[in-house]
Amino acid sequence: MKMTGENSAGNLEITMDDVKNLMKKKDEIEEQIKAYYDVLEDQGVGVEGSLVDPEGFPRGDVNVYQIRTARHSISCLQNDHKDVMKEIEEALHQLHAREKAKQGGDAAGGQEEPMEQQVTLHAPFARVDAVTQGSPACKAGLRVGDEVTEFGSVNTGNFQNLQNIASVVQHSEGKPLRVAVIRDGQRAQVSLTPQRWTGRGLLGCNIIPIHQ
């Protein structure tokens, strides 16, 4: 959490190794969040399920202490996740700005570089290969063949594996996510709200990674 402040205070340059360390930290946080969500799923209560019976007493069919601990830990880890994602974004911005500055002496190069970065940032990293009728994904307008360039906070710059998307979905239940896709060569955007429905999961679609 301190890397950005230290680099600012000490005027140190961000390196790609710094970014890789931040990405590793992000992955570790997401794994911890997933583990705590698994605890809640095993207990059958989720993040919002009531822990008291109709008479107002603690439920005897679940481990109330374990659930409360998991919920508190998820809340703390989600804040940590937001912080590290912000650090990654700032670090990538510094790296791109420094690379752009290196091209400053060449006018032509200075014009081409932002275009190259734009292509990289908007390249698809995953593809929708199945959408179930009546699912949240179907209602949002996702279609088979859509190539994903942005899924909530996940984008081409920080995507590593499908666990990134799964983590965003898990702690965005009931909250709309912006999903940007390339469809038939055109860019499109939908608002997808992960939620319980009659089928499996929170989306009702299958997404596979695109290996660049």
Coordinates of N, CA and C in Angstrom, one line a residue:
M1 N 0.8 -1.2 0.0 CA 0.0 0.0 0.0 C 0.8 1.3 0.0
K2 N 2.1 1.1 0.4 CA 3.0 2.3 0.6 C 3.8 2.6 -0.7
M3 N 3.8 1.8 -1.7 CA 4.7 2.0 -2.8 C 4.5 3.3 -3.5
T4 N 3.2 3.7 -3.7 CA 3.0 4.9 -4.4 C 3.5 6.1 -3.7
G5 N 3.2 6.1 -2.3 CA 3.7 7.2 -1.5 C 5.2 7.3 -1.4
E6 N 5.8 6.2 -1.3 CA 7.3 6.2 -1.2 C 7.9 6.6 -2.5
N7 N 7.4 6.2 -3.6 CA 7.9 6.6 -4.9 C 7.7 8.1 -5.1
S8 N 6.6 8.6 -4.6 CA 6.4 10.1 -4.8 C 7.3 10.9 -3.9
A9 N 7.4 10.4 -2.6 CA 8.2 11.1 -1.7 C 9.7 11.1 -2.1
G10 N 10.2 9.9 -2.5 CA 11.6 9.7 -2.8 C 11.9 10.0 -4.2
N11 N 10.9 10.4 -5.0 CA 11.1 10.6 -6.4 C 11.7 9.4 -7.2
L12 N 11.3 8.2 -6.8 CA 11.9 7.0 -7.4 C 11.0 6.7 -8.6
E13 N 11.7 6.0 -9.6 CA 11.0 5.7 -10.8 C 10.3 4.3 -10.6
I14 N 9.1 4.2 -11.0 CA 8.4 2.9 -11.0 C 9.0 2.1 -12.1
T15 N 9.2 0.8 -11.8 CA 9.7 -0.2 -12.8 C 8.6 -1.2 -13.1
M16 N 8.8 -2.0 -14.1 CA 7.9 -3.1 -14.4 C 7.9 -4.1 -13.3
D17 N 9.0 -4.3 -12.6 CA 9.0 -5.2 -11.5 C 8.1 -4.8 -10.4
D18 N 8.0 -3.4 -10.2 CA 7.1 -2.9 -9.2 C 5.7 -3.3 -9.6
V19 N 5.3 -3.1 -10.9 CA 4.0 -3.4 -11.4 C 3.7 -4.9 -11.2
K20 N 4.7 -5.8 -11.5 CA 4.5 -7.2 -11.3 C 4.3 -7.6 -9.9
N21 N 5.0 -6.9 -9.0 CA 4.8 -7.2 -7.5 C 3.4 -6.8 -7.1
L22 N 2.9 -5.6 -7.6 CA 1.6 -5.2 -7.3 C 0.5 -6.2 -7.8
M23 N 0.8 -6.7 -9.1 CA -0.2 -7.6 -9.6 C -0.2 -8.9 -8.8
K24 N 1.0 -9.3 -8.3 CA 1.0 -10.5 -7.5 C 0.2 -10.3 -6.2
K25 N 0.4 -9.1 -5.6 CA -0.3 -8.7 -4.4 C -1.8 -8.8 -4.6
K26 N -2.2 -8.2 -5.8 CA -3.6 -8.2 -6.2 C -4.2 -9.6 -6.3
D27 N -3.4 -10.5 -6.9 CA -3.9 -11.9 -7.0 C -4.0 -12.6 -5.7
E28 N -3.1 -12.3 -4.8 CA -3.2 -12.9 -3.4 C -4.4 -12.4 -2.7
I29 N -4.7 -11.1 -2.8 CA -5.9 -10.5 -2.2 C -7.2 -11.2 -2.8
E30 N -7.2 -11.4 -4.1 CA -8.4 -12.0 -4.7 C -8.6 -13.4 -4.3
E31 N -7.4 -14.1 -4.1 CA -7.5 -15.5 -3.6 C -8.1 -15.6 -2.2
Q32 N -7.7 -14.6 -1.4 CA -8.2 -14.6 0.0 C -9.7 -14.2 0.0
I33 N -10.1 -13.3 -0.9 CA -11.5 -12.9 -1.0 C -12.3 -14.1 -1.4
K34 N -11.8 -14.9 -2.4 CA -12.5 -16.1 -2.9 C -12.7 -17.1 -1.8
A35 N -11.6 -17.3 -1.0 CA -11.7 -18.2 0.1 C -12.7 -17.9 1.1
Y36 N -12.9 -16.6 1.5 CA -13.9 -16.2 2.4 C -15.3 -16.3 1.8
Y37 N -15.4 -16.0 0.5 CA -16.7 -16.2 -0.1 C -17.1 -17.7 -0.1
D38 N -16.1 -18.6 -0.3 CA -16.4 -20.0 -0.2 C -16.9 -20.4 1.2
V39 N -16.4 -19.8 2.2 CA -16.9 -20.0 3.6 C -18.3 -19.7 3.7
L40 N -18.7 -18.5 3.2 CA -20.1 -18.0 3.2 C -21.0 -19.0 2.4
E41 N -20.5 -19.4 1.3 CA -21.3 -20.3 0.4 C -21.5 -21.6 1.1
D42 N -20.5 -22.1 1.8 CA -20.6 -23.4 2.5 C -21.6 -23.3 3.6
Q43 N -21.7 -22.1 4.2 CA -22.7 -21.8 5.3 C -24.1 -21.6 4.7
G44 N -24.1 -21.2 3.4 CA -25.4 -21.0 2.8 C -26.1 -19.7 3.1
V45 N -25.3 -18.7 3.5 CA -25.9 -17.4 3.9 C -25.5 -16.2 3.0
G46 N -24.3 -16.3 2.3 CA -23.9 -15.2 1.5 C -23.5 -14.0 2.3
V47 N -23.4 -12.9 1.7 CA -22.9 -11.6 2.3 C -24.0 -11.0 3.1
E48 N -25.3 -11.1 2.7 CA -26.4 -10.4 3.3 C -27.3 -11.3 4.1
G49 N -27.2 -12.6 4.1 CA -28.1 -13.5 4.7 C -28.2 -13.2 6.2
S50 N -29.4 -13.3 6.8 CA -29.7 -13.0 8.2 C -29.0 -14.1 9.1
L51 N -28.5 -13.6 10.2 CA -27.9 -14.5 11.2 C -28.7 -14.7 12.4
V52 N -30.0 -14.3 12.4 CA -30.9 -14.5 13.5 C -32.1 -15.2 13.0
D53 N -32.8 -15.9 13.9 CA -34.0 -16.7 13.5 C -35.2 -15.7 13.7
P54 N -36.4 -16.2 13.3 CA -37.6 -15.4 13.3 C -37.8 -14.8 14.7
E55 N -37.3 -15.4 15.8 CA -37.6 -14.9 17.1 C -36.5 -13.9 17.6
G56 N -35.5 -13.7 16.7 CA -34.5 -12.7 17.0 C -33.2 -13.3 17.7
F57 N -33.1 -14.6 17.8 CA -32.0 -15.3 18.4 C -31.0 -15.7 17.4
P58 N -29.7 -15.8 17.7 CA -28.7 -16.2 16.8 C -29.1 -17.6 16.2
R59 N -28.9 -17.7 14.9 CA -29.3 -19.0 14.3 C -28.4 -20.1 14.8
G60 N -29.0 -21.3 15.0 CA -28.2 -22.4 15.5 C -27.7 -23.4 14.4
D61 N -28.2 -23.1 13.1 CA -27.8 -24.0 12.0 C -26.6 -23.5 11.3
V62 N -26.0 -22.4 11.7 CA -24.8 -21.9 11.0 C -23.8 -21.4 12.1
N63 N -22.6 -21.3 11.6 CA -21.5 -20.8 12.5 C -21.5 -19.3 12.4
V64 N -22.2 -18.7 13.3 CA -22.3 -17.2 13.3 C -21.0 -16.5 13.4
Y65 N -20.1 -16.9 14.3 CA -18.8 -16.3 14.5 C -18.0 -16.4 13.2
Q66 N -18.0 -17.6 12.6 CA -17.2 -17.8 11.4 C -17.7 -16.9 10.2
I67 N -19.1 -16.8 10.1 CA -19.7 -16.0 9.1 C -19.3 -14.5 9.3
R68 N -19.5 -14.0 10.5 CA -19.1 -12.6 10.8 C -17.7 -12.3 10.5
T69 N -16.8 -13.2 10.9 CA -15.4 -13.0 10.6 C -15.1 -13.0 9.1
A70 N -15.8 -13.9 8.3 CA -15.6 -13.9 6.9 C -16.1 -12.6 6.2
R71 N -17.3 -12.2 6.7 CA -17.8 -10.9 6.1 C -17.0 -9.7 6.4
H72 N -16.4 -9.6 7.6 CA -15.6 -8.5 8.0 C -14.3 -8.6 7.2
S73 N -13.7 -9.8 7.0 CA -12.5 -9.9 6.3 C -12.7 -9.6 4.8
I74 N -13.8 -10.0 4.2 CA -14.1 -9.6 2.8 C -14.2 -8.1 2.7
S75 N -14.8 -7.4 3.6 CA -14.9 -6.0 3.5 C -13.6 -5.3 3.6
C76 N -12.7 -5.8 4.5 CA -11.3 -5.2 4.6 C -10.5 -5.5 3.3
L77 N -10.6 -6.7 2.8 CA -9.9 -7.1 1.7 C -10.3 -6.4 0.4
Q78 N -11.6 -6.1 0.3 CA -12.1 -5.4 -0.8 C -11.5 -3.9 -0.9
N79 N -11.4 -3.4 0.3 CA -10.7 -2.0 0.4 C -9.3 -2.1 0.0
D80 N -8.6 -3.2 0.5 CA -7.2 -3.4 0.1 C -7.1 -3.6 -1.5
H81 N -8.1 -4.3 -2.0 CA -8.1 -4.6 -3.5 C -8.2 -3.3 -4.2
K82 N -9.1 -2.4 -3.8 CA -9.3 -1.1 -4.4 C -8.0 -0.3 -4.4
D83 N -7.3 -0.3 -3.2 CA -6.1 0.4 -3.1 C -5.0 -0.1 -4.0
V84 N -4.8 -1.4 -4.1 CA -3.8 -2.0 -5.0 C -4.1 -1.8 -6.4
M85 N -5.4 -1.8 -6.8 CA -5.8 -1.6 -8.2 C -5.5 -0.1 -8.6
K86 N -5.6 0.8 -7.6 CA -5.3 2.2 -7.8 C -3.8 2.4 -8.0
E87 N -3.0 1.6 -7.2 CA -1.6 1.7 -7.3 C -1.1 1.2 -8.7
I88 N -1.7 0.1 -9.1 CA -1.4 -0.5 -10.4 C -1.7 0.5 -11.5
E89 N -2.8 1.1 -11.4 CA -3.2 2.1 -12.4 C -2.2 3.3 -12.5
E90 N -1.9 3.7 -11.3 CA -0.9 4.9 -11.3 C 0.5 4.4 -11.8
A91 N 0.9 3.2 -11.4 CA 2.2 2.7 -11.9 C 2.2 2.6 -13.4
L92 N 1.2 2.0 -13.9 CA 1.1 1.9 -15.4 C 1.1 3.2 -16.1
H93 N 0.4 4.2 -15.5 CA 0.3 5.5 -16.0 C 1.7 6.1 -16.1
Q94 N 2.5 6.0 -15.0 CA 3.9 6.5 -14.9 C 4.7 5.8 -16.0
L95 N 4.6 4.5 -16.1 CA 5.4 3.8 -17.1 C 5.1 4.3 -18.5
H96 N 3.8 4.4 -18.8 CA 3.4 4.9 -20.1 C 3.9 6.3 -20.4
A97 N 3.8 7.2 -19.4 CA 4.2 8.6 -19.5 C 5.7 8.6 -19.8
R98 N 6.4 7.8 -19.1 CA 7.9 7.8 -19.2 C 8.3 7.3 -20.6
E99 N 7.6 6.3 -21.1 CA 7.8 5.8 -22.4 C 7.5 6.8 -23.5
K100 N 6.4 7.5 -23.3 CA 6.0 8.5 -24.2 C 7.0 9.7 -24.3
A101 N 7.6 10.0 -23.1 CA 8.6 11.1 -23.0 C 9.8 10.7 -23.8
K102 N 10.2 9.4 -23.8 CA 11.3 9.0 -24.5 C 11.2 9.2 -26.0
Q103 N 9.9 9.2 -26.5 CA 9.6 9.4 -27.9 C 9.5 10.8 -28.3
G104 N 9.7 11.7 -27.2 CA 9.5 13.1 -27.5 C 10.4 13.8 -28.5
G105 N 11.6 13.2 -28.7 CA 12.5 13.8 -29.7 C 12.2 13.5 -31.1
D106 N 11.3 12.5 -31.3 CA 10.9 12.2 -32.6 C 9.4 12.5 -32.8
A107 N 9.2 13.5 -33.6 CA 7.8 14.0 -33.8 C 6.9 12.9 -34.3
A108 N 7.3 12.1 -35.3 CA 6.5 11.1 -35.8 C 6.3 10.0 -34.8
G109 N 7.3 9.7 -34.1 CA 7.2 8.7 -33.0 C 6.3 9.1 -31.9
G110 N 6.3 10.4 -31.6 CA 5.5 11.0 -30.6 C 4.0 10.9 -31.0
Q111 N 3.7 10.9 -32.2 CA 2.3 10.8 -32.7 C 1.9 9.4 -32.7
E112 N 2.8 8.5 -33.0 CA 2.4 7.1 -33.2 C 2.2 6.4 -31.8
E113 N 3.0 6.7 -30.8 CA 3.0 6.0 -29.6 C 1.6 6.0 -28.9
P114 N 0.9 7.1 -28.8 CA -0.4 7.1 -28.1 C -1.3 6.1 -28.8
M115 N -1.2 6.1 -30.2 CA -2.1 5.2 -30.9 C -1.8 3.7 -30.6
E116 N -0.5 3.4 -30.5 CA -0.1 2.0 -30.1 C -0.6 1.7 -28.8
Q117 N -0.5 2.6 -27.8 CA -1.0 2.3 -26.5 C -2.5 2.1 -26.5
Q118 N -3.2 2.9 -27.3 CA -4.6 2.8 -27.3 C -5.1 1.5 -27.8
V119 N -4.4 1.0 -28.8 CA -4.7 -0.3 -29.4 C -4.5 -1.4 -28.3
T120 N -3.3 -1.3 -27.6 CA -3.0 -2.2 -26.5 C -4.0 -2.2 -25.4
L121 N -4.4 -1.0 -25.0 CA -5.3 -0.9 -23.9 C -6.7 -1.4 -24.2
H122 N -7.1 -1.3 -25.5 CA -8.5 -1.7 -25.9 C -8.5 -3.1 -26.5
A123 N -7.4 -3.8 -26.6 CA -7.4 -5.2 -27.2 C -8.3 -6.1 -26.3
P124 N -9.1 -7.0 -26.9 CA -9.9 -7.9 -26.1 C -9.1 -8.9 -25.4
F125 N -9.5 -9.3 -24.2 CA -8.7 -10.3 -23.4 C -9.6 -11.6 -23.2
A126 N -10.9 -11.5 -23.5 CA -11.7 -12.7 -23.3 C -12.9 -12.6 -24.3
R127 N -13.5 -13.8 -24.4 CA -14.6 -13.9 -25.4 C -15.8 -14.7 -24.7
V128 N -17.0 -14.2 -25.0 CA -18.2 -14.9 -24.6 C -18.5 -16.0 -25.5
D129 N -18.5 -17.2 -25.0 CA -18.8 -18.4 -25.9 C -20.1 -19.1 -25.6
A130 N -20.8 -18.6 -24.6 CA -22.1 -19.2 -24.3 C -23.0 -18.2 -23.5
V131 N -24.2 -18.0 -23.8 CA -25.1 -17.2 -23.0 C -26.5 -17.9 -22.9
T132 N -26.9 -18.1 -21.6 CA -28.1 -18.9 -21.3 C -29.3 -18.0 -21.4
Q133 N -30.4 -18.4 -22.1 CA -31.6 -17.6 -22.2 C -32.2 -17.3 -20.8
G134 N -32.6 -16.1 -20.6 CA -33.2 -15.7 -19.3 C -32.2 -15.4 -18.2
S135 N -30.9 -15.5 -18.5 CA -29.9 -15.2 -17.5 C -29.6 -13.7 -17.4
P136 N -28.9 -13.3 -16.3 CA -28.6 -11.9 -16.2 C -27.7 -11.4 -17.4
A137 N -26.9 -12.3 -17.9 CA -26.0 -11.9 -19.1 C -26.9 -11.7 -20.3
C138 N -27.9 -12.6 -20.5 CA -28.8 -12.5 -21.6 C -29.6 -11.2 -21.5
K139 N -30.1 -10.9 -20.4 CA -31.0 -9.7 -20.2 C -30.1 -8.4 -20.4
A140 N -28.8 -8.5 -20.0 CA -28.0 -7.3 -20.2 C -27.6 -7.1 -21.6
G141 N -27.8 -8.1 -22.5 CA -27.5 -7.9 -23.9 C -26.2 -8.5 -24.4
L142 N -25.5 -9.3 -23.5 CA -24.3 -10.0 -24.0 C -24.7 -11.0 -25.0
R143 N -23.8 -11.2 -26.0 CA -24.0 -12.2 -27.0 C -22.8 -13.1 -27.2
V144 N -23.1 -14.3 -27.7 CA -22.0 -15.2 -28.0 C -21.1 -14.6 -29.1
G145 N -19.8 -14.6 -28.9 CA -18.9 -14.0 -29.8 C -18.4 -12.6 -29.4
D146 N -19.1 -12.0 -28.4 CA -18.6 -10.7 -27.9 C -17.2 -10.9 -27.4
E147 N -16.3 -10.0 -27.8 CA -14.9 -10.0 -27.3 C -14.8 -8.9 -26.2
V148 N -14.5 -9.3 -25.0 CA -14.5 -8.4 -23.9 C -13.2 -7.6 -23.8
T149 N -13.3 -6.2 -23.7 CA -12.2 -5.3 -23.5 C -12.2 -4.7 -22.1
E150 N -13.3 -4.8 -21.4 CA -13.4 -4.3 -20.1 C -14.5 -5.0 -19.3
F151 N -14.3 -5.4 -18.1 CA -15.3 -6.1 -17.3 C -15.2 -5.5 -15.9
G152 N -16.0 -4.5 -15.6 CA -15.9 -3.8 -14.3 C -14.5 -3.2 -14.2
S153 N -13.7 -3.5 -13.2 CA -12.4 -3.0 -13.0 C -11.3 -3.7 -13.7
V154 N -11.7 -4.8 -14.4 CA -10.8 -5.7 -15.1 C -10.7 -5.1 -16.6
N155 N -9.4 -4.9 -17.0 CA -9.2 -4.5 -18.4 C -8.0 -5.2 -19.0
T156 N -7.7 -4.9 -20.2 CA -6.6 -5.5 -20.9 C -5.2 -5.3 -20.1
G157 N -5.1 -4.1 -19.5 CA -3.9 -3.8 -18.8 C -3.6 -4.6 -17.5
N158 N -4.7 -5.1 -16.8 CA -4.5 -5.8 -15.6 C -5.0 -7.3 -15.6
F159 N -5.7 -7.7 -16.7 CA -6.2 -9.0 -16.8 C -5.1 -10.1 -16.8
Q160 N -5.2 -11.1 -16.0 CA -4.2 -12.2 -16.0 C -4.9 -13.5 -16.2
N161 N -6.0 -13.8 -15.6 CA -6.8 -15.0 -15.8 C -8.2 -14.8 -15.4
L162 N -9.1 -15.8 -15.6 CA -10.5 -15.7 -15.4 C -10.9 -15.5 -14.0
Q163 N -9.9 -15.8 -13.1 CA -10.2 -15.5 -11.6 C -10.4 -14.0 -11.4
N164 N -9.7 -13.2 -12.2 CA -9.9 -11.7 -12.0 C -11.4 -11.4 -12.2
I165 N -12.0 -11.9 -13.3 CA -13.4 -11.6 -13.5 C -14.3 -12.3 -12.5
A166 N -14.0 -13.5 -12.1 CA -14.8 -14.2 -11.0 C -14.8 -13.4 -9.7
S167 N -13.6 -12.8 -9.4 CA -13.5 -12.0 -8.1 C -14.4 -10.8 -8.2
V168 N -14.4 -10.1 -9.4 CA -15.2 -8.9 -9.5 C -16.7 -9.3 -9.4
V169 N -17.1 -10.4 -10.1 CA -18.5 -10.8 -10.1 C -18.9 -11.1 -8.6
Q170 N -18.1 -11.8 -7.9 CA -18.4 -12.3 -6.6 C -18.7 -11.1 -5.6
H171 N -17.9 -10.1 -5.7 CA -18.1 -9.0 -4.7 C -18.9 -7.8 -5.4
S172 N -19.6 -8.1 -6.5 CA -20.4 -7.1 -7.1 C -21.9 -7.6 -7.3
E173 N -22.2 -8.6 -6.5 CA -23.6 -9.1 -6.6 C -24.6 -8.1 -6.3
G174 N -25.5 -7.9 -7.3 CA -26.6 -6.9 -7.1 C -26.2 -5.5 -7.5
K175 N -24.9 -5.4 -8.0 CA -24.4 -4.0 -8.4 C -24.1 -4.1 -9.9
P176 N -24.5 -3.1 -10.7 CA -24.3 -3.1 -12.1 C -22.8 -2.9 -12.4
L177 N -22.3 -3.7 -13.4 CA -20.9 -3.6 -13.9 C -20.9 -3.1 -15.3
R178 N -20.0 -2.3 -15.6 CA -19.8 -1.9 -17.0 C -19.0 -2.9 -17.8
V179 N -19.5 -3.4 -18.9 CA -18.8 -4.4 -19.7 C -18.7 -3.9 -21.1
A180 N -17.5 -3.7 -21.5 CA -17.2 -3.2 -22.9 C -16.8 -4.3 -23.8
V181 N -17.3 -4.4 -25.0 CA -17.0 -5.5 -25.9 C -16.8 -5.0 -27.3
I182 N -16.2 -5.9 -28.1 CA -16.1 -5.6 -29.5 C -17.1 -6.6 -30.2
R183 N -18.1 -6.1 -30.9 CA -19.1 -7.0 -31.5 C -19.2 -6.7 -33.0
D184 N -18.9 -7.7 -33.8 CA -18.9 -7.5 -35.3 C -18.1 -6.3 -35.7
G185 N -16.9 -6.2 -35.1 CA -16.0 -5.1 -35.4 C -16.3 -3.8 -34.8
Q186 N -17.4 -3.6 -34.1 CA -17.8 -2.4 -33.5 C -17.7 -2.5 -32.0
R187 N -17.4 -1.4 -31.3 CA -17.4 -1.4 -29.9 C -18.8 -1.2 -29.3
A188 N -19.1 -1.9 -28.3 CA -20.4 -1.9 -27.6 C -20.2 -1.9 -26.1
Q189 N -21.2 -1.5 -25.4 CA -21.1 -1.5 -23.9 C -22.5 -1.9 -23.3
V190 N -22.4 -2.7 -22.3 CA -23.7 -3.1 -21.6 C -23.5 -3.0 -20.1
S191 N -24.6 -2.9 -19.4 CA -24.6 -2.9 -18.0 C -25.1 -4.2 -17.5
L192 N -24.2 -4.9 -16.8 CA -24.4 -6.3 -16.4 C -24.5 -6.4 -14.8
T193 N -25.6 -6.8 -14.3 CA -25.7 -6.9 -12.8 C -25.6 -8.4 -12.4
P194 N -24.5 -8.8 -11.8 CA -24.5 -10.2 -11.3 C -25.5 -10.4 -10.2
Q195 N -26.3 -11.5 -10.4 CA -27.4 -11.8 -9.4 C -27.9 -13.2 -9.5
R196 N -28.5 -13.6 -8.4 CA -29.1 -15.0 -8.4 C -30.2 -15.1 -9.4
W197 N -30.3 -16.2 -10.0 CA -31.4 -16.5 -11.0 C -31.7 -18.0 -10.9
T198 N -32.5 -18.5 -11.8 CA -32.9 -19.9 -11.7 C -31.7 -20.9 -12.1
G199 N -30.7 -20.4 -12.9 CA -29.6 -21.2 -13.3 C -28.4 -21.1 -12.4
R200 N -27.3 -21.6 -12.9 CA -26.1 -21.6 -12.1 C -25.3 -20.3 -12.1
G201 N -24.6 -20.0 -11.1 CA -23.8 -18.8 -11.0 C -24.6 -17.5 -10.9
L202 N -23.9 -16.4 -11.2 CA -24.5 -15.1 -11.1 C -24.7 -14.4 -12.4
L203 N -24.1 -15.0 -13.5 CA -24.1 -14.4 -14.8 C -25.0 -15.1 -15.8
G204 N -24.8 -16.5 -15.9 CA -25.5 -17.3 -16.9 C -24.8 -17.2 -18.2
C205 N -23.5 -17.0 -18.2 CA -22.7 -17.0 -19.5 C -21.4 -17.7 -19.2
N206 N -20.7 -18.1 -20.3 CA -19.4 -18.7 -20.2 C -18.4 -17.8 -20.9
I207 N -17.3 -17.4 -20.2 CA -16.3 -16.5 -20.8 C -15.0 -17.3 -20.8
I208 N -14.3 -17.2 -22.0 CA -13.0 -17.9 -22.1 C -11.9 -16.8 -22.4
P209 N -10.7 -17.0 -22.0 CA -9.6 -16.1 -22.3 C -9.2 -16.1 -23.7
I210 N -8.7 -14.9 -24.2 CA -8.1 -14.9 -25.5 C -6.6 -14.8 -25.3
H211 N -5.9 -15.7 -25.8 CA -4.5 -15.7 -25.7 C -3.8 -14.9 -26.8
Q212 N -3.2 -13.8 -26.4 CA -2.6 -12.9 -27.4 C -1.4 -13.4 -27.9

